Amino acid sequence: MALSREEVLHLADIYHIYLSDDEVELMREQLGSILEQFQVLSELETDDVAPTSHSVPLTTVMREDEPRPSYSRDQVLANAPDSFGQYFQVRTVLED
Amino acid sequence: MEPFDLTIHEARALLDTRQLSSAELTEAVLRRIAAVEPQVGAFVTVTEDVAREAAATADRSIAEGTATPLTGIPMQIKDVMSTRGIRTTCSSRILENFVPLYNATVVERLYERGPVLMGKGNMDEFAMGSSTENSAFHVTHNPWGLDRVPGGSSGGSAAAVAAGEAFFSLGSDTGGSIRQPASLCGITGIKPTYGLVSRFGLVAFASSLDQIGPLTRDVEDCATVLNAIAGHDPRDSTSIPGGRPDYTAALTGDIRGMRLGIPREYFGDGIDAPVDAAVQRAIGVLRDAGAEVEECSLPLTSYALAVYYIIAPSECSTNLARYDGVKYGYSVDDASTAWETQERTRSRGFGAEVKRRIMLGTYALSAGYYDAYYLKALKVRTLIRREFEEAFQRFDALITPTSPTVAFRIGEKTDDPVAMYKSDVLTIPVNIAGIPCISVPCGFSEGMPIGMQVMGPALGEEAVLRIAHVYQQATDWHRQRPEGLGV
């Protein structure tokens, strides 16, 4: 049940990741065989079962919105691959 | 026994009676690291200077009488937990030069108690893998057989503790990543209840499953380290509120009358005969210690693997979307647009397994497949949780093998992701249900260690530790050390 080349390229496109032709071929086969393993779940009747996203029964943990010290701009930019003055710098976003 | 082979509590006794200083102990471990690291490869970064400074501080605390159970004890931390000023790579190219601004809560809690950081542990990239072969930097070798894997993803943690390169390490366990390497390297490791230990500063893989826990040389050490790291943390919204018990107090040595369930789905088919036999013998030891043992059934066990390999990649695909080559981490310099930067950065920054899981998760979450895969998996998760809850109405704990086989050979499963995923089949159900589980050594086959799991109900760490401790009092598997390293 290999995926089609188009399906793999579509997923890569959604995620914004580039895959080489060899990687696309490998993904077609490997994702297909992994997805086949998931078919077993269809044996279980789950229409009336609520989903569990999370095993601790905690909901909407909130705290007071109090001002606290934060990191300096220099600290925050220290790990940035590219910065310009006080800003993160990126390549062109919109082309003309 | 060499000083680097002692347990934490044995070293503590020597430190407190001044037969050994932390500086001496730290130097002994640094020499051990220098000797065995070329063979084992358990570290991404060795923090020699940090270690020497911490040892000096520890010796002052000991002299002043302010030592804690961990003061002056050499430790390692898996390279998925943030350490301020010390690079934290997740064994990924994309974070190869990333230096965090803050400490993970667990690191902060440990630092307050004075252990000595020797360095950061190698791992499968972003904790995705079962053999540590997915590290972008190097493979880690099993100290018991250098041509074998140490397990994963906390393979560097388990190998370091087994090889005498640290007295304990912190690992993270999403589908078995503490217990399986602990089993394969012949040491003790616990995955606590989801929410017991703060995950603030743990680089996220699958947020509804990830949990931090200790890898140690015995159960007593495991309880000691768990005492240090467990606690509520307002910075982690999944952290369970309230206090935590003293886990060392749970080690009473008495399991008479405790009810142990033996789920038959964890034995037999697919489990290597020597592993099955070793765990059966271990169950006999627990029975002799006064536990009531009864076979039981968890029929949904075989579905957990599929549930996991839908949920974990789905969560990973959303968590790893933060690596965009802008705010931190690796970024390509040959792109002409912002989108191209992102596409190429991920292409070159992530390894094959991470890409595979990102793609799998994107598929399971994408329009048209969400209900069939992701939602279905969350519903089956509910069923698996219920099945465990029902079992724990009858039993105080469940006993199973940790891994279906002993450590496999390096390279044996790297071309077959499905075969690699199946090596997690016995550890995954626990993460799906969020319950605690410890792995302790219970024998050898082909000269390689075998591990046994003790699973408990949510927040049942004390029972789990007590049972595992009684087992270690009656056996000496945990006292074995690999021989011939560093020569």
XYZ file of C-alpha atoms in Angstrom:
583
model
C 0.000 0.000 0.000
C 2.730 2.482 -0.973
C 1.721 6.148 -1.076
C 1.829 7.932 -4.414
C 4.615 10.361 -5.191
C 2.016 13.156 -5.254
C 0.752 12.272 -1.774
C 4.269 12.413 -0.322
C 5.041 15.714 -2.059
C 1.743 17.146 -0.803
C 2.667 16.266 2.815
C 6.128 17.786 2.397
C 4.490 20.892 0.990
C 2.082 21.214 3.940
C 4.986 20.926 6.367
C 7.378 23.178 4.446
C 10.143 20.611 4.245
C 12.151 19.805 1.148
C 12.630 16.119 0.293
C 15.043 14.786 -2.325
C 13.780 12.361 -4.995
C 15.415 9.468 -3.119
C 13.716 10.519 0.104
C 10.344 10.747 -1.627
C 10.750 7.196 -2.969
C 11.783 5.865 0.448
C 8.858 7.645 2.171
C 6.374 6.204 -0.324
C 7.357 2.660 0.645
C 8.048 3.165 4.346
C 5.025 5.327 5.174
C 2.889 2.841 3.261
C 4.100 -0.131 5.271
C 3.778 1.773 8.567
C 0.218 2.880 7.726
C -0.672 -0.758 7.022
C 0.186 -1.572 10.653
C -2.456 0.934 11.740
C -5.285 -0.997 10.085
C -5.633 -3.204 13.188
C -7.378 -0.338 14.968
C -10.411 -0.717 12.706
C -11.120 -4.018 14.499
C -12.170 -2.024 17.580
C -15.622 -0.474 17.929
C -15.131 3.097 19.216
C -18.271 5.016 18.155
C -19.340 5.638 21.753
C -15.854 6.120 23.192
C -14.619 9.585 24.160
C -11.075 10.383 23.023
C -8.257 10.758 25.581
C -5.803 13.401 24.481
C -3.929 13.347 27.718
C -3.755 11.031 30.732
C -3.862 13.579 33.575
C -7.337 14.961 34.264
C -6.272 18.620 34.404
C -8.056 21.277 32.392
C -7.317 24.893 31.604
C -4.498 25.602 34.007
C -4.354 29.388 34.445
C -2.191 31.795 36.392
C -2.481 35.467 37.252
C -1.167 37.719 34.514
C 1.490 39.463 36.574
C 4.387 41.387 35.042
C 7.708 39.612 35.603
C 11.254 40.218 34.416
C 11.982 38.683 31.030
C 15.117 38.036 29.002
C 16.925 40.962 27.443
C 16.736 41.489 23.697
C 20.399 40.532 23.362
C 19.824 37.263 25.208
C 16.852 36.387 23.052
C 18.761 37.176 19.865
C 21.896 35.331 21.002
C 20.831 32.056 19.378
C 19.344 33.656 16.256
C 21.015 32.568 13.008
C 20.525 36.067 11.625
C 19.526 39.334 13.286
C 19.411 42.986 12.328
C 19.602 45.495 15.139
C 16.795 44.581 17.520
C 15.130 42.121 15.140
C 15.261 38.567 13.889
C 16.134 38.785 10.233
C 14.521 36.572 7.586
C 14.764 36.364 3.798
C 12.124 37.830 1.514
C 8.627 36.787 2.546
C 6.581 38.331 -0.258
C 7.950 38.429 -3.768
C 6.830 41.135 -6.203
C 35.005 -2.487 43.070
C 36.329 0.776 41.590
C 34.869 4.028 42.978
C 33.159 4.762 39.630
C 31.232 1.487 39.903
C 29.613 2.228 43.273
C 25.965 3.129 43.772
C 24.957 6.604 44.926
C 24.252 5.361 48.451
C 27.610 3.562 48.656
C 29.490 6.652 47.425
C 27.446 8.790 49.855
C 28.734 6.760 52.793
C 32.348 7.277 51.651
C 31.809 11.006 51.060
C 30.093 11.583 54.391
C 32.807 9.739 56.344
C 35.534 11.637 54.391
C 37.063 8.429 53.038
C 36.664 10.001 49.619
C 36.174 13.583 48.463
C 33.869 14.598 45.648
C 36.931 15.982 43.857
C 38.587 12.541 44.001
C 35.404 10.802 42.918
C 34.926 13.263 40.071
C 38.524 12.797 38.882
C 38.058 9.020 38.975
C 34.947 9.339 36.810
C 36.681 11.784 34.428
C 39.514 9.258 34.003
C 36.943 6.531 33.418
C 35.224 8.682 30.786
C 38.556 9.312 29.054
C 39.277 5.564 29.069
C 35.943 4.142 27.902
C 34.313 6.937 25.918
C 36.180 6.075 22.679
C 34.525 2.630 22.874
C 31.114 3.524 24.326
C 30.275 7.028 23.053
C 27.681 7.802 25.726
C 28.204 11.574 25.755
C 27.496 14.380 23.306
C 29.334 16.877 25.527
C 31.644 16.235 28.503
C 31.590 19.193 30.921
C 34.956 18.731 32.620
C 35.326 22.264 33.948
C 31.753 22.452 35.219
C 32.324 19.109 36.944
C 35.524 20.144 38.729
C 33.918 23.363 39.956
C 30.803 21.535 41.174
C 32.958 18.959 42.968
C 34.830 21.713 44.828
C 31.515 23.295 45.842
C 30.221 19.882 46.932
C 33.283 19.269 49.110
C 32.667 22.590 50.850
C 29.012 21.643 51.506
C 30.090 18.310 52.910
C 32.627 20.028 55.185
C 29.945 22.497 56.330
C 27.475 19.699 57.017
C 24.913 20.858 54.458
C 25.171 17.907 52.063
C 22.062 16.321 50.533
C 21.883 12.670 49.382
C 23.140 13.802 45.947
C 25.862 16.288 46.926
C 29.115 15.528 45.126
C 27.704 12.629 43.069
C 28.718 12.596 39.362
C 25.697 12.642 37.046
C 24.849 12.892 33.382
C 21.775 14.455 31.778
C 20.243 13.376 28.484
C 20.862 16.062 25.906
C 17.138 16.781 25.555
C 16.962 18.779 28.816
C 17.983 22.422 28.821
C 21.158 23.357 30.684
C 21.914 27.075 30.920
C 25.181 27.937 29.208
C 25.795 24.325 28.142
C 24.779 23.380 24.621
C 21.685 21.229 24.354
C 21.534 19.452 21.013
C 18.899 16.683 21.181
C 21.580 14.869 19.103
C 20.315 16.845 16.117
C 22.176 18.955 13.541
C 19.415 21.517 13.860
C 20.373 22.238 17.500
C 24.080 21.407 17.221
C 25.156 24.819 18.526
C 22.110 25.723 20.616
C 22.956 27.110 24.068
C 19.860 27.469 26.298
C 19.136 30.607 28.322
C 17.601 28.670 31.181
C 17.730 25.356 33.012
C 14.989 22.769 32.810
C 13.136 22.531 36.129
C 14.666 19.086 36.757
C 18.165 20.492 36.187
C 17.430 23.387 38.538
C 16.123 20.987 41.195
C 19.222 18.799 40.871
C 21.659 21.739 40.962
C 20.057 22.838 44.249
C 21.038 19.445 45.691
C 24.683 19.579 44.629
C 25.456 16.679 42.268
C 28.300 17.043 39.748
C 27.372 17.362 36.076
C 29.783 15.301 33.937
C 28.046 16.098 30.671
C 25.118 15.543 28.340
C 23.957 12.120 27.133
C 23.787 10.950 23.547
C 20.332 9.931 22.290
C 18.273 9.213 19.235
C 17.630 12.533 17.497
C 14.810 14.328 19.361
C 14.290 11.077 21.335
C 12.903 9.295 18.268
C 14.294 5.797 18.156
C 14.996 2.620 20.100
C 18.737 2.171 19.569
C 20.506 5.592 19.723
C 21.593 4.921 16.128
C 19.563 7.991 15.104
C 21.966 10.398 16.814
C 23.267 12.891 14.253
C 26.689 12.746 15.925
C 27.711 9.187 16.717
C 26.418 5.747 17.620
C 26.502 4.707 21.294
C 27.750 1.175 21.988
C 26.365 -1.163 24.640
C 28.978 -1.542 27.422
C 28.072 -5.254 27.714
C 28.803 -5.967 24.054
C 30.280 -3.182 21.972
C 28.783 -4.461 18.699
C 25.283 -4.105 20.189
C 22.979 -1.123 20.625
C 22.393 0.335 24.109
C 18.695 0.760 23.319
C 17.085 4.133 22.974
C 16.270 6.809 22.923
C 18.111 7.401 26.249
C 20.927 5.083 25.106
C 23.703 7.475 26.138
C 22.175 7.733 29.616
C 21.940 3.969 30.102
C 25.392 3.282 28.634
C 27.029 5.985 30.800
C 25.552 4.554 34.006
C 26.413 0.968 33.013
C 29.977 1.858 31.991
C 30.896 3.807 35.147
C 30.803 7.213 33.441
C 28.118 8.624 35.760
C 26.354 7.431 38.918
C 23.001 8.326 37.454
C 21.490 10.031 34.464
C 18.170 11.631 33.701
C 16.371 10.269 30.676
C 13.031 10.922 29.049
C 10.497 8.220 28.222
C 7.851 8.700 25.539
C 7.375 5.065 24.498
C 9.997 3.238 26.563
C 13.033 5.479 26.153
C 14.140 5.106 29.790
C 13.105 1.508 30.455
C 14.227 -0.189 27.251
C 17.822 1.159 27.359
C 17.937 0.481 31.124
C 16.952 -3.110 30.365
C 19.421 -3.517 27.497
C 22.297 -2.063 29.564
C 21.537 -3.967 32.791
C 20.573 -1.010 34.971
C 17.468 0.353 36.725
C 15.211 3.030 35.227
C 11.773 4.390 36.086
C 9.215 6.224 33.997
C 7.109 8.066 36.571
C 3.396 8.846 36.271
C 2.723 11.442 33.576
C 2.779 14.809 35.389
C 4.826 13.691 38.419
C 8.028 15.336 37.178
C 8.054 18.760 35.500
C 8.734 18.819 31.777
C 9.575 22.539 31.691
C 12.825 22.780 29.720
C 12.494 19.286 28.255
C 12.615 19.711 24.482
C 9.201 18.464 23.372
C 8.724 15.329 21.272
C 5.210 13.997 22.003
C 3.793 16.181 24.729
C 0.985 13.925 25.945
C 3.449 11.045 26.472
C 6.863 12.518 27.407
C 8.013 12.065 30.984
C 11.424 12.510 32.662
C 12.887 9.907 35.014
C 16.149 8.587 36.516
C 18.449 5.824 35.252
C 20.495 4.398 38.118
C 22.407 1.309 39.317
C 19.743 0.170 41.762
C 16.243 0.879 43.054
C 17.421 2.730 46.164
C 19.317 5.220 43.971
C 16.273 5.495 41.733
C 14.098 6.533 44.698
C 16.756 9.030 45.817
C 16.921 10.744 42.423
C 13.134 10.654 42.045
C 12.845 12.457 45.401
C 15.016 15.223 43.971
C 13.176 15.739 40.680
C 9.501 15.029 41.487
C 7.313 17.973 42.398
C 4.666 20.350 41.162
C 5.863 23.077 38.794
C 3.621 26.011 37.849
C 5.661 26.365 34.647
C 4.381 22.998 33.364
C 0.592 23.051 32.958
C 0.481 19.220 32.917
C 2.255 19.031 36.278
C 0.171 17.268 38.953
C -0.540 19.664 41.853
C 0.260 18.879 45.478
C 3.167 17.343 47.340
C 5.165 14.197 46.663
C 5.964 11.419 49.146
C 9.482 10.395 50.218
C 10.106 7.569 47.780
C 12.995 6.122 49.779
C 10.543 5.562 52.663
C 8.575 3.246 50.376
C 11.469 0.766 50.359
C 10.249 -1.202 53.343
C 11.493 -4.576 52.123
C 8.037 -6.071 52.647
C 5.714 -7.117 49.836
C 3.812 -9.810 51.709
C 0.220 -9.934 50.553
C 0.753 -7.586 47.603
C -1.204 -8.707 44.555
C 0.799 -9.032 41.351
C -0.841 -9.570 37.948
C 1.003 -11.330 35.144
C -0.610 -10.223 31.862
C -0.293 -13.139 29.455
C -0.104 -10.893 26.356
C 3.400 -9.829 27.444
C 4.740 -13.385 27.322
C 4.992 -16.169 24.772
C 4.831 -15.344 21.059
C 7.336 -12.715 19.926
C 9.256 -12.814 23.219
C 12.655 -14.531 23.133
C 12.581 -17.706 25.227
C 15.479 -16.736 27.546
C 13.789 -13.372 28.271
C 10.472 -15.088 29.024
C 12.201 -17.628 31.267
C 14.236 -15.013 33.185
C 11.122 -12.955 33.955
C 9.221 -16.090 35.032
C 12.059 -16.885 37.451
C 11.939 -13.295 38.738
C 8.200 -13.663 39.368
C 9.059 -16.769 41.407
C 11.406 -14.637 43.540
C 8.579 -12.159 44.220
C 6.216 -15.012 45.095
C 8.792 -16.402 47.519
C 8.947 -12.942 49.112
C 5.250 -13.231 49.940
C 3.466 -11.617 46.988
C 0.267 -13.150 45.645
C 0.783 -13.847 41.961
C -2.016 -14.408 39.463
C -2.154 -14.523 35.683
C -4.403 -11.965 33.989
C -5.226 -10.667 30.536
C -4.915 -7.235 28.892
C -6.410 -8.011 25.467
C -5.823 -4.506 24.062
C -2.041 -4.760 24.471
C -1.401 -5.487 20.802
C -3.239 -2.308 19.738
C -1.028 0.017 21.772
C 1.768 0.018 19.202
C -0.492 1.396 16.451
C -2.000 3.959 18.839
C 1.482 5.129 19.793
C 2.811 5.382 16.262
C -0.133 7.597 15.350
C -0.179 9.837 18.441
C 3.580 10.313 18.878
C 4.350 11.305 15.259
C 1.274 13.572 15.191
C 2.450 15.443 18.272
C 6.042 15.459 17.010
C 5.013 16.990 13.701
C 3.384 19.918 15.493
C 6.143 20.283 18.111
C 8.968 20.284 15.578
C 7.300 22.939 13.436
C 9.100 25.455 15.676
C 12.409 24.686 13.919
C 12.091 27.252 11.180
C 15.665 28.518 10.931
C 14.715 31.954 12.306
C 14.735 32.195 16.092
C 17.465 29.686 17.006
C 19.199 26.626 15.676
C 20.714 25.761 12.331
C 19.683 27.791 9.294
C 20.773 27.478 5.672
C 22.428 30.473 4.064
C 21.738 29.711 0.404
C 17.975 30.356 0.286
C 16.424 33.366 -1.393
C 13.024 33.427 0.320
C 11.782 32.832 3.857
C 9.869 29.694 2.789
C 12.901 28.305 1.031
C 14.953 28.898 4.193
C 12.461 26.867 6.188
C 12.218 24.004 3.670
C 15.973 23.641 3.260
C 16.773 24.136 6.961
C 14.474 21.253 7.872
C 15.722 19.170 4.976
C 19.364 19.442 6.062
C 18.814 19.862 9.811
C 16.648 16.791 10.485
C 17.725 13.159 10.123
C 15.836 10.350 8.383
C 13.789 9.100 11.368
C 12.670 12.600 12.358
C 11.577 13.270 8.780
C 9.726 9.955 8.666
C 7.779 10.794 11.828
C 7.061 14.344 10.750
C 5.602 13.032 7.493
C 3.648 10.316 9.301
C 2.209 12.833 11.749
C 1.366 15.300 9.020
C -0.479 12.492 7.220
C -2.422 11.415 10.335
C -3.466 14.999 11.089
C -4.262 16.060 7.539
C -7.747 16.730 6.177
C -9.547 13.502 5.329
C -7.367 11.311 7.577
C -7.738 13.001 10.974
C -10.799 10.984 12.054
C -9.544 7.671 10.685
C -6.108 7.907 12.298
C -5.582 10.524 14.994
C -9.086 10.596 16.492
C -9.356 6.810 16.272
C -6.041 6.486 18.139
C -7.235 8.838 20.905
C -10.382 6.745 21.344
C -8.457 3.486 21.561
C -6.216 5.254 24.059
C -9.285 5.646 26.282
C -9.955 1.905 26.018
C -6.355 1.011 26.896
C -6.435 3.353 29.887
C -9.659 1.752 31.127
C -8.193 -1.705 30.709
C -5.274 -0.769 32.972
C -7.608 0.904 35.494
C -9.668 -2.264 35.723
C -6.533 -4.391 36.150
C -5.371 -2.149 39.002
C -8.639 -2.726 40.849
C -7.492 -6.324 41.225
C -3.727 -5.890 41.389
C -1.181 -3.645 43.114
C 1.226 -4.051 40.204
C 1.757 -5.899 36.926
C 4.972 -7.751 36.039
C 6.227 -8.124 32.455
C 9.465 -8.264 30.461
C 10.794 -4.844 29.366
C 12.081 -5.743 25.907
C 11.167 -8.792 23.821
C 14.880 -9.444 23.166
C 18.260 -8.594 24.619
C 20.209 -5.805 22.879
C 20.269 -6.324 19.117
C 23.316 -5.712 16.922
C 24.202 -2.253 15.647
C 22.788 -1.865 12.142
C 20.446 -4.856 12.462
C 17.189 -2.884 12.280
C 18.158 0.474 10.787
C 16.712 -0.296 7.342
C 13.384 -1.551 8.637
C 11.434 1.069 10.633
C 8.543 -1.303 11.350
C 10.897 -3.879 12.932
C 12.522 -1.101 14.970
C 9.122 0.191 16.147
C 8.123 -3.299 17.277
C 11.015 -3.403 19.746
C 8.915 -0.962 21.840
C 5.875 -3.230 21.997
C 6.150 -3.998 25.750
C 7.028 -0.498 26.936
C 4.523 1.605 24.963
C 1.214 0.663 26.670
C 2.391 2.312 29.902
C 2.914 5.677 28.178
C -0.500 5.467 26.514
C -2.062 5.067 29.974
C 0.283 7.547 31.724
C 1.125 5.109 34.538
C 4.463 4.537 36.333
C 6.765 1.660 35.446
C 10.261 0.599 36.483
C 12.680 -1.712 34.699
C 15.175 -3.741 36.733
C 17.788 -6.253 35.554
C 16.722 -9.900 36.026
C 19.223 -12.063 34.141
C 21.448 -12.498 31.106
C 21.235 -14.175 27.722
C 24.151 -14.300 25.252
C 26.054 -12.282 27.883
C 23.562 -9.429 27.505
C 21.251 -8.147 30.270
C 17.505 -8.895 30.497
C 15.051 -6.520 32.173
C 11.730 -6.900 34.012
C 9.044 -4.214 34.256
C 6.928 -3.477 37.314
C 3.896 -1.359 36.353
C 1.685 0.421 38.855
C -1.486 2.522 38.824
C -1.233 6.304 38.355
C 0.821 7.760 41.248
C 1.673 4.205 42.346
C 5.451 4.845 42.341
C 5.810 3.716 45.942
C 4.418 0.224 45.294
C 6.438 -0.117 42.101
C 9.675 0.885 43.857
C 8.961 -1.337 46.854
C 8.448 -4.427 44.704
C 11.530 -3.741 42.573
C 13.589 -3.121 45.713
C 12.533 -6.413 47.287
C 13.555 -8.139 44.069
C 17.009 -6.534 44.195
C 17.458 -7.484 47.839
C 16.980 -11.119 46.845
C 19.135 -11.053 43.685
C 22.441 -9.603 42.495
C 21.840 -8.936 38.785
C 22.000 -5.200 39.490
C 25.450 -5.609 41.050
C 26.998 -6.990 37.856
C 29.245 -4.601 35.923
C 30.527 -5.040 32.359
C 34.172 -6.129 32.275
C 37.071 -5.319 30.005
C 36.097 -1.759 29.083
C 38.799 0.831 28.488
C 41.670 -1.606 27.950
